[in-house]
PDB file of C-alpha atoms in Angstrom:
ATOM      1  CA  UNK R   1     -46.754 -49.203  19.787  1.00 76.00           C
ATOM      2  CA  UNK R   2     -43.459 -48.951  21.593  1.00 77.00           C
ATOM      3  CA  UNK R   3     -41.837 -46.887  18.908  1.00 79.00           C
ATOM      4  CA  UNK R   4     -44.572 -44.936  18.431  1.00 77.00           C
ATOM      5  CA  UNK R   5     -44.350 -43.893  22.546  1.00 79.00           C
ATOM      6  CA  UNK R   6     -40.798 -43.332  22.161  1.00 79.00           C
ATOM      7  CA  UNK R   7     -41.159 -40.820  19.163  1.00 76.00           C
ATOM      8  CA  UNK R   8     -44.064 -39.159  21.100  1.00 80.00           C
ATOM      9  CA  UNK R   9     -41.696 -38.740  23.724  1.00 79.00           C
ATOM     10  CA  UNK R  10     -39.021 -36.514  21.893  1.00 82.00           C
ATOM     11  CA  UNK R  11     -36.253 -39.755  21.736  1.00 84.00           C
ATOM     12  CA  UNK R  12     -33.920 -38.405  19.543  1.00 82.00           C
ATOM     13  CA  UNK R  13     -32.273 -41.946  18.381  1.00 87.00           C
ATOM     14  CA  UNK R  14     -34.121 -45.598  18.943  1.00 86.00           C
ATOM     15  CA  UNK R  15     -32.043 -48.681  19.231  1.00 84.00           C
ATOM     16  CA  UNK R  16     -33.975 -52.004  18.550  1.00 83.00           C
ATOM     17  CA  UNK R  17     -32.494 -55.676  19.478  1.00 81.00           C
ATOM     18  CA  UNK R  18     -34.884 -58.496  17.721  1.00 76.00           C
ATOM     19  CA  UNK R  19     -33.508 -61.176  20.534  1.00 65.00           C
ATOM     20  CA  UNK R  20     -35.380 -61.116  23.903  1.00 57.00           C
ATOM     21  CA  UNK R  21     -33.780 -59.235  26.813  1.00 49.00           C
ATOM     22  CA  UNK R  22     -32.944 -62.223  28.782  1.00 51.00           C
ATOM     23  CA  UNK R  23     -30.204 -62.850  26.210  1.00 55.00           C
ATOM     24  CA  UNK R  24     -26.597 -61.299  27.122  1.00 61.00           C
ATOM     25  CA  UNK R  25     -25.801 -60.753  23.172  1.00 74.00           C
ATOM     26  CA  UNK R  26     -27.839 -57.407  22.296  1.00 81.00           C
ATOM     27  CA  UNK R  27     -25.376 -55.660  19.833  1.00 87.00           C
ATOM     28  CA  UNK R  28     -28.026 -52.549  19.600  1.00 87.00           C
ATOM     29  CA  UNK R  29     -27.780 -52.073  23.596  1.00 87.00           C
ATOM     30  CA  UNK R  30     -23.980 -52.149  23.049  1.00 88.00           C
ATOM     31  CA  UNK R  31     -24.142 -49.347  20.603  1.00 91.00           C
ATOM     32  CA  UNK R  32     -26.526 -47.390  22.546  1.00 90.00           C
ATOM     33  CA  UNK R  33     -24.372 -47.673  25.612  1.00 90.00           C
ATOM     34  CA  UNK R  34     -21.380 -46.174  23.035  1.00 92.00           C
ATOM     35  CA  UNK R  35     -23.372 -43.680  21.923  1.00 92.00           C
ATOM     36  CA  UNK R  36     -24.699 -42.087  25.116  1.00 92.00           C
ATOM     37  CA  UNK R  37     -23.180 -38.982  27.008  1.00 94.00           C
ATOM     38  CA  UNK R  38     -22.952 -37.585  30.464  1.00 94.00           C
ATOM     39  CA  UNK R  39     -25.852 -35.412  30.379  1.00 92.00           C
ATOM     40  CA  UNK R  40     -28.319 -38.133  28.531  1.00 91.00           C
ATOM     41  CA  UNK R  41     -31.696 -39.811  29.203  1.00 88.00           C
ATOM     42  CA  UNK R  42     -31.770 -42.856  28.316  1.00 89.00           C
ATOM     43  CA  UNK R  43     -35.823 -44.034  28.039  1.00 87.00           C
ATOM     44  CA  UNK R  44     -37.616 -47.168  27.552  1.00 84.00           C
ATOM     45  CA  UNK R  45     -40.617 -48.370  27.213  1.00 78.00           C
ATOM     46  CA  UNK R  46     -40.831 -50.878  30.263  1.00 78.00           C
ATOM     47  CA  UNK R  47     -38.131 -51.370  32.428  1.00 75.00           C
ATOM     48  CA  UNK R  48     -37.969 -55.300  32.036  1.00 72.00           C
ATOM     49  CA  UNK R  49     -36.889 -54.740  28.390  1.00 73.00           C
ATOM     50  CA  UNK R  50     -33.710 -53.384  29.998  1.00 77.00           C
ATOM     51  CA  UNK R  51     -32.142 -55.717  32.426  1.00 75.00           C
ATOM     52  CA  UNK R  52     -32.305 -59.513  32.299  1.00 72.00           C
ATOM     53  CA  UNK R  53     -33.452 -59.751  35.930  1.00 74.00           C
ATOM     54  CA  UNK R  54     -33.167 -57.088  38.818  1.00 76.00           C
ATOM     55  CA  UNK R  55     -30.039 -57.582  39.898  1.00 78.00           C
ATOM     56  CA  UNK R  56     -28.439 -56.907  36.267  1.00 82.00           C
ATOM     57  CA  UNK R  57     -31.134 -53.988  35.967  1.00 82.00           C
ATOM     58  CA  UNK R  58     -29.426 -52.523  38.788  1.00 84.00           C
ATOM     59  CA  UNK R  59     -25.923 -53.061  37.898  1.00 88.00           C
ATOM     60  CA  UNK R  60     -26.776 -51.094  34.054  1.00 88.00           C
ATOM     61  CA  UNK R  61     -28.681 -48.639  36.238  1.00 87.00           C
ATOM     62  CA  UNK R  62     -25.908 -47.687  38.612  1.00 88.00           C
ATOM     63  CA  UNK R  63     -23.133 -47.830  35.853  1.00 92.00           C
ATOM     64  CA  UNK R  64     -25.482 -45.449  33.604  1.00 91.00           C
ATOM     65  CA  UNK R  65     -25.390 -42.891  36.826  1.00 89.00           C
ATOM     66  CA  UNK R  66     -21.745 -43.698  36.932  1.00 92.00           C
ATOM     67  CA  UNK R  67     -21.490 -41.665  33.732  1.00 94.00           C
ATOM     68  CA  UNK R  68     -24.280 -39.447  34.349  1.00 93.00           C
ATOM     69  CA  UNK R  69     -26.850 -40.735  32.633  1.00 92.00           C
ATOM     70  CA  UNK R  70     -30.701 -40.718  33.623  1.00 88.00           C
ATOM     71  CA  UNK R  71     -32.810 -43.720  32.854  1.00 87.00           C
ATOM     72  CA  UNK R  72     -36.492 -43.236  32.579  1.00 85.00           C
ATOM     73  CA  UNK R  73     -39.123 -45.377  32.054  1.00 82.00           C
ATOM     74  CA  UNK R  74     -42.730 -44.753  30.251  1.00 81.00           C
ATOM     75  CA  UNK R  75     -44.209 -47.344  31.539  1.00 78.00           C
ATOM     76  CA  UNK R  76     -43.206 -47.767  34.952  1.00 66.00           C
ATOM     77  CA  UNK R  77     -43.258 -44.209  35.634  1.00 64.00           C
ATOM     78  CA  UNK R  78     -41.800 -45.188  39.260  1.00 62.00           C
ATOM     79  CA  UNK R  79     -38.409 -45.471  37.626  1.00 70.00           C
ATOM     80  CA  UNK R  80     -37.103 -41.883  36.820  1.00 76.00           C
ATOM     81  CA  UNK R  81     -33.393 -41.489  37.491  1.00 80.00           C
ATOM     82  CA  UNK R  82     -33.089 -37.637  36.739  1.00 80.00           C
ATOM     83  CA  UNK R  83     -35.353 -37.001  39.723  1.00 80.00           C
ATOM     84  CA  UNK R  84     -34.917 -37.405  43.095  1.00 84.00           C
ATOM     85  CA  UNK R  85     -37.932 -39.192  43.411  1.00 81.00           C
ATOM     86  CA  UNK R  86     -36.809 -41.441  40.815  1.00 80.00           C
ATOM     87  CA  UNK R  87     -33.596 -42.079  42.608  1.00 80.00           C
ATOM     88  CA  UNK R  88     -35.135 -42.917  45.603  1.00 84.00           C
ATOM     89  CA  UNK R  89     -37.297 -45.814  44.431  1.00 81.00           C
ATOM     90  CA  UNK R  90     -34.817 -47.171  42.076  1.00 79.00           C
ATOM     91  CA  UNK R  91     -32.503 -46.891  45.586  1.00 80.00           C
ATOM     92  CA  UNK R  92     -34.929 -49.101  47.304  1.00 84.00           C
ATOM     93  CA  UNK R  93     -34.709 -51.637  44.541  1.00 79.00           C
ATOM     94  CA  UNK R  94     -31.278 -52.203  44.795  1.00 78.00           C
ATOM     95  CA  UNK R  95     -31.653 -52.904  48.360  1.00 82.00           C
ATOM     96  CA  UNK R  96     -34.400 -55.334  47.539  1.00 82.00           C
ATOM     97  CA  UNK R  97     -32.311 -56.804  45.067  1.00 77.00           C
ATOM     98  CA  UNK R  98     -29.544 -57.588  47.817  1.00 80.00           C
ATOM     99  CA  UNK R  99     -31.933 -58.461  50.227  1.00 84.00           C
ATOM    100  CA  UNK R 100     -32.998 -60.996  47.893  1.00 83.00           C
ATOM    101  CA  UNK R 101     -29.663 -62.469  47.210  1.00 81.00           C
ATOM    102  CA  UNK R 102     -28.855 -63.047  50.940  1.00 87.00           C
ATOM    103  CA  UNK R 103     -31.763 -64.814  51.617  1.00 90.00           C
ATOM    104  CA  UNK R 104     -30.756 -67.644  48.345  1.00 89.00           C
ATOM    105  CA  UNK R 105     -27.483 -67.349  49.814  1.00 91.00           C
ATOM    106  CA  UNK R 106     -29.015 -68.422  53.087  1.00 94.00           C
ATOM    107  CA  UNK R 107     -31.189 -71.089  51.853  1.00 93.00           C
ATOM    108  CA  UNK R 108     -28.558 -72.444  49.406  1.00 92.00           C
ATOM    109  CA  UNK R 109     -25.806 -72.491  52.249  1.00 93.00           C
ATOM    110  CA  UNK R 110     -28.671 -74.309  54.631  1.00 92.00           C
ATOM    111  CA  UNK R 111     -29.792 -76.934  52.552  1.00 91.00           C
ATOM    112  CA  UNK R 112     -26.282 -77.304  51.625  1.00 91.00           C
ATOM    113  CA  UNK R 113     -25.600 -78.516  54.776  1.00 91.00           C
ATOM    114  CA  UNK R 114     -28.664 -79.531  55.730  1.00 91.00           C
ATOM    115  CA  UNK R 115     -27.805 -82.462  52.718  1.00 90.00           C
ATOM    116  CA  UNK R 116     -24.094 -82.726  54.414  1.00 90.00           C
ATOM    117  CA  UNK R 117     -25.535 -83.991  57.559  1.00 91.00           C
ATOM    118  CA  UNK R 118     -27.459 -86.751  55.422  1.00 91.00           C
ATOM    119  CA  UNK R 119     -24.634 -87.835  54.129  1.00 88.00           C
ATOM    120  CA  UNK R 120     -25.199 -86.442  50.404  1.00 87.00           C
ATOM    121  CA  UNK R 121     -22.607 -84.620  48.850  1.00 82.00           C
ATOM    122  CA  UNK R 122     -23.069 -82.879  45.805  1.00 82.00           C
ATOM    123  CA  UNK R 123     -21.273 -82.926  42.219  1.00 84.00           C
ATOM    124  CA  UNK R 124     -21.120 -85.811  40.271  1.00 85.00           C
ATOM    125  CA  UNK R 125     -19.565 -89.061  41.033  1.00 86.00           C
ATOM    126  CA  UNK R 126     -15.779 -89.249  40.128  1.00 86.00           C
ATOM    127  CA  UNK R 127     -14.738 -91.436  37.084  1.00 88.00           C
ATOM    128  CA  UNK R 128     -11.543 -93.127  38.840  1.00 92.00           C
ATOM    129  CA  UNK R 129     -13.441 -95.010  41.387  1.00 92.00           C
ATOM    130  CA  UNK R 130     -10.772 -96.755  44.396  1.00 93.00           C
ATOM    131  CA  UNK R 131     -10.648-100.205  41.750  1.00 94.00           C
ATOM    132  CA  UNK R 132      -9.788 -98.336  38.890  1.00 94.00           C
ATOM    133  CA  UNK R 133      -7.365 -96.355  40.258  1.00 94.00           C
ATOM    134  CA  UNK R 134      -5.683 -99.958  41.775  1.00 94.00           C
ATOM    135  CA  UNK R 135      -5.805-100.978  37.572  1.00 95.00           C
ATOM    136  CA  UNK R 136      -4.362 -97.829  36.481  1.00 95.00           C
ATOM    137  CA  UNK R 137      -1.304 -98.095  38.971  1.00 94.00           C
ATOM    138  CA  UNK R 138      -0.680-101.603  37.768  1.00 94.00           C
ATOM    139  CA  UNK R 139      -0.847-101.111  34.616  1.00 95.00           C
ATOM    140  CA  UNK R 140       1.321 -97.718  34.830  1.00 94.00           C
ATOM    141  CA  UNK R 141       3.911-100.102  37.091  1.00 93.00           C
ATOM    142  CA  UNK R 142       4.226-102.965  34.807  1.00 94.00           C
ATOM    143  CA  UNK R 143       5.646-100.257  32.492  1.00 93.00           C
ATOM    144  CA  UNK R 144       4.231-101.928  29.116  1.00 96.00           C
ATOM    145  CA  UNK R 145       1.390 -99.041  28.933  1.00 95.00           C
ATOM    146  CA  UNK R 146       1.456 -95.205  27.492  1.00 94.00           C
ATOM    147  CA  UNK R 147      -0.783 -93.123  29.576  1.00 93.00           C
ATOM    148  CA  UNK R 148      -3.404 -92.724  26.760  1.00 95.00           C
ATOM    149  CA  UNK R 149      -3.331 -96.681  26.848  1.00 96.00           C
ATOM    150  CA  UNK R 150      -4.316 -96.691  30.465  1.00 95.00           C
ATOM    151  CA  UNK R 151      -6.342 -93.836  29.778  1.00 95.00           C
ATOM    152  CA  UNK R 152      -8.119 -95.480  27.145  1.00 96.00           C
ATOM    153  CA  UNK R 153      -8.902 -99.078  29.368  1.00 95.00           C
ATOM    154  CA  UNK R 154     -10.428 -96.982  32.182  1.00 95.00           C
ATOM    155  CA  UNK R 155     -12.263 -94.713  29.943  1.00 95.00           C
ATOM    156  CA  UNK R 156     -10.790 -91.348  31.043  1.00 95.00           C
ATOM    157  CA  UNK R 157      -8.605 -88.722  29.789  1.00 94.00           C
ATOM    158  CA  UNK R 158      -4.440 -89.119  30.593  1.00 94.00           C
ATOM    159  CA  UNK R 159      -5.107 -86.016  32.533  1.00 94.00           C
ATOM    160  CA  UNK R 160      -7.639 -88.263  34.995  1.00 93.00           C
ATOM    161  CA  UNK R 161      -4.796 -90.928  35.163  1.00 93.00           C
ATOM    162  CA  UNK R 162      -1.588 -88.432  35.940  1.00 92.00           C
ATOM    163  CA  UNK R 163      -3.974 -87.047  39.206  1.00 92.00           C
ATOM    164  CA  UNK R 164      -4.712 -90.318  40.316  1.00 92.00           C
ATOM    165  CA  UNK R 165      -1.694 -92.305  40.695  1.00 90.00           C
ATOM    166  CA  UNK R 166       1.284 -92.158  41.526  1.00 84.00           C
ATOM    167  CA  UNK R 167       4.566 -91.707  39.075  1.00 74.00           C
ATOM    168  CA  UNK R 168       8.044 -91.519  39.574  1.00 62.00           C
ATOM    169  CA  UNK R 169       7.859 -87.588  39.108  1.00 56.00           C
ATOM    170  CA  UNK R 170       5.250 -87.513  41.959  1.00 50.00           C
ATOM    171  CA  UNK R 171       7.357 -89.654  43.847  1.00 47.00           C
ATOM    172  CA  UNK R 172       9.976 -87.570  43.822  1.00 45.00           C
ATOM    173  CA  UNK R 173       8.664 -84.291  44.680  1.00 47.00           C
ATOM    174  CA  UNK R 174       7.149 -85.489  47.571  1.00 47.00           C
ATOM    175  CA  UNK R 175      10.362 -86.371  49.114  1.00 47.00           C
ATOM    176  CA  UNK R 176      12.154 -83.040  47.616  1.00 48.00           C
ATOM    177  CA  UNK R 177      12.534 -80.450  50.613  1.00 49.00           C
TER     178      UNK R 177
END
């Protein structure tokens, strides 16, 4: 059915991806995107097969008018690049888009610190709680240890250990001028 529409409606070339649109790997869109010219429609049969959500539809949308391109739609006949028209409405959705994307912003950023002032934090808990950090030190002080040994008995990586305590090299540069 789609093909058929998209013969019936003079497309010259037809580019087919088998994986769904929401994934990022589509190696026939890449081509297509390679193969199109200033000058070009490209048309699809719904607009939903294009973009992933609406922000990414409007980010291929505006870098396909970048390079003079039209986009058209047979579905959605509201989205028409090569008319003014066409323009406009996709225009609008853009600014939905970002209207959109302020408000999470917004809500994220208030229950942020709406959690702050409950005393939550968020992330994970850290590995090198106050008592193992006391064991690593020891251990690193009595000087009969390698790093991955210490590592190994408080079940981090040598990387965890070096930020956590403190060595002769850190002791150093912090008295350095």
């Amino acid at each position: 059915m789609q093909l058929d529409a998209l013969s019936a409606a003079g497309c010259l070339k037809v580019y087919t991806d088998t994986a769904t649109g929401t994934k990022a790997d589509r190696p026939q869109w890449i081509r297509c995107q390679e193969d199109l010219r200033p000058g070009d429609t490209l048309v699809i049969w719904k607009i939903d097969r294009l973009g992933r959500n609406l922000r990414d539809l409007i980010d291929i949308v505006t870098t396909l008018e970048g390079r003079e391109v039209g986009v058209q739609s047979l579905t959605n006949g509201i989205v028409d690049t090569t008319t003014a028209h066409g323009k406009l409405v996709f225009g609008m959705f853009a600014l939905m888009a970002d209207y959109e994307a302020a408000l999470i912003r917004e809500r994220t950023t208030a229950g942020l610190l709406a959690a702050r002032s409950r005393g939550r934090h968020g992330g994970r808990k850290p590995k090198m709680t106050p008592e193992l950090i006391g064991k690593a030190q020891r251990m690193y002080n009595a000087r009969q240890f390698t790093m991955a040994e210490i590592a190994t008995s408080c079940a981090v990586t040598p990387m965890t250990i070096y930020r956590h305590i403190r060595t002769d090299r850190t002791a150093q540069r912090s008295t350095d001028p």
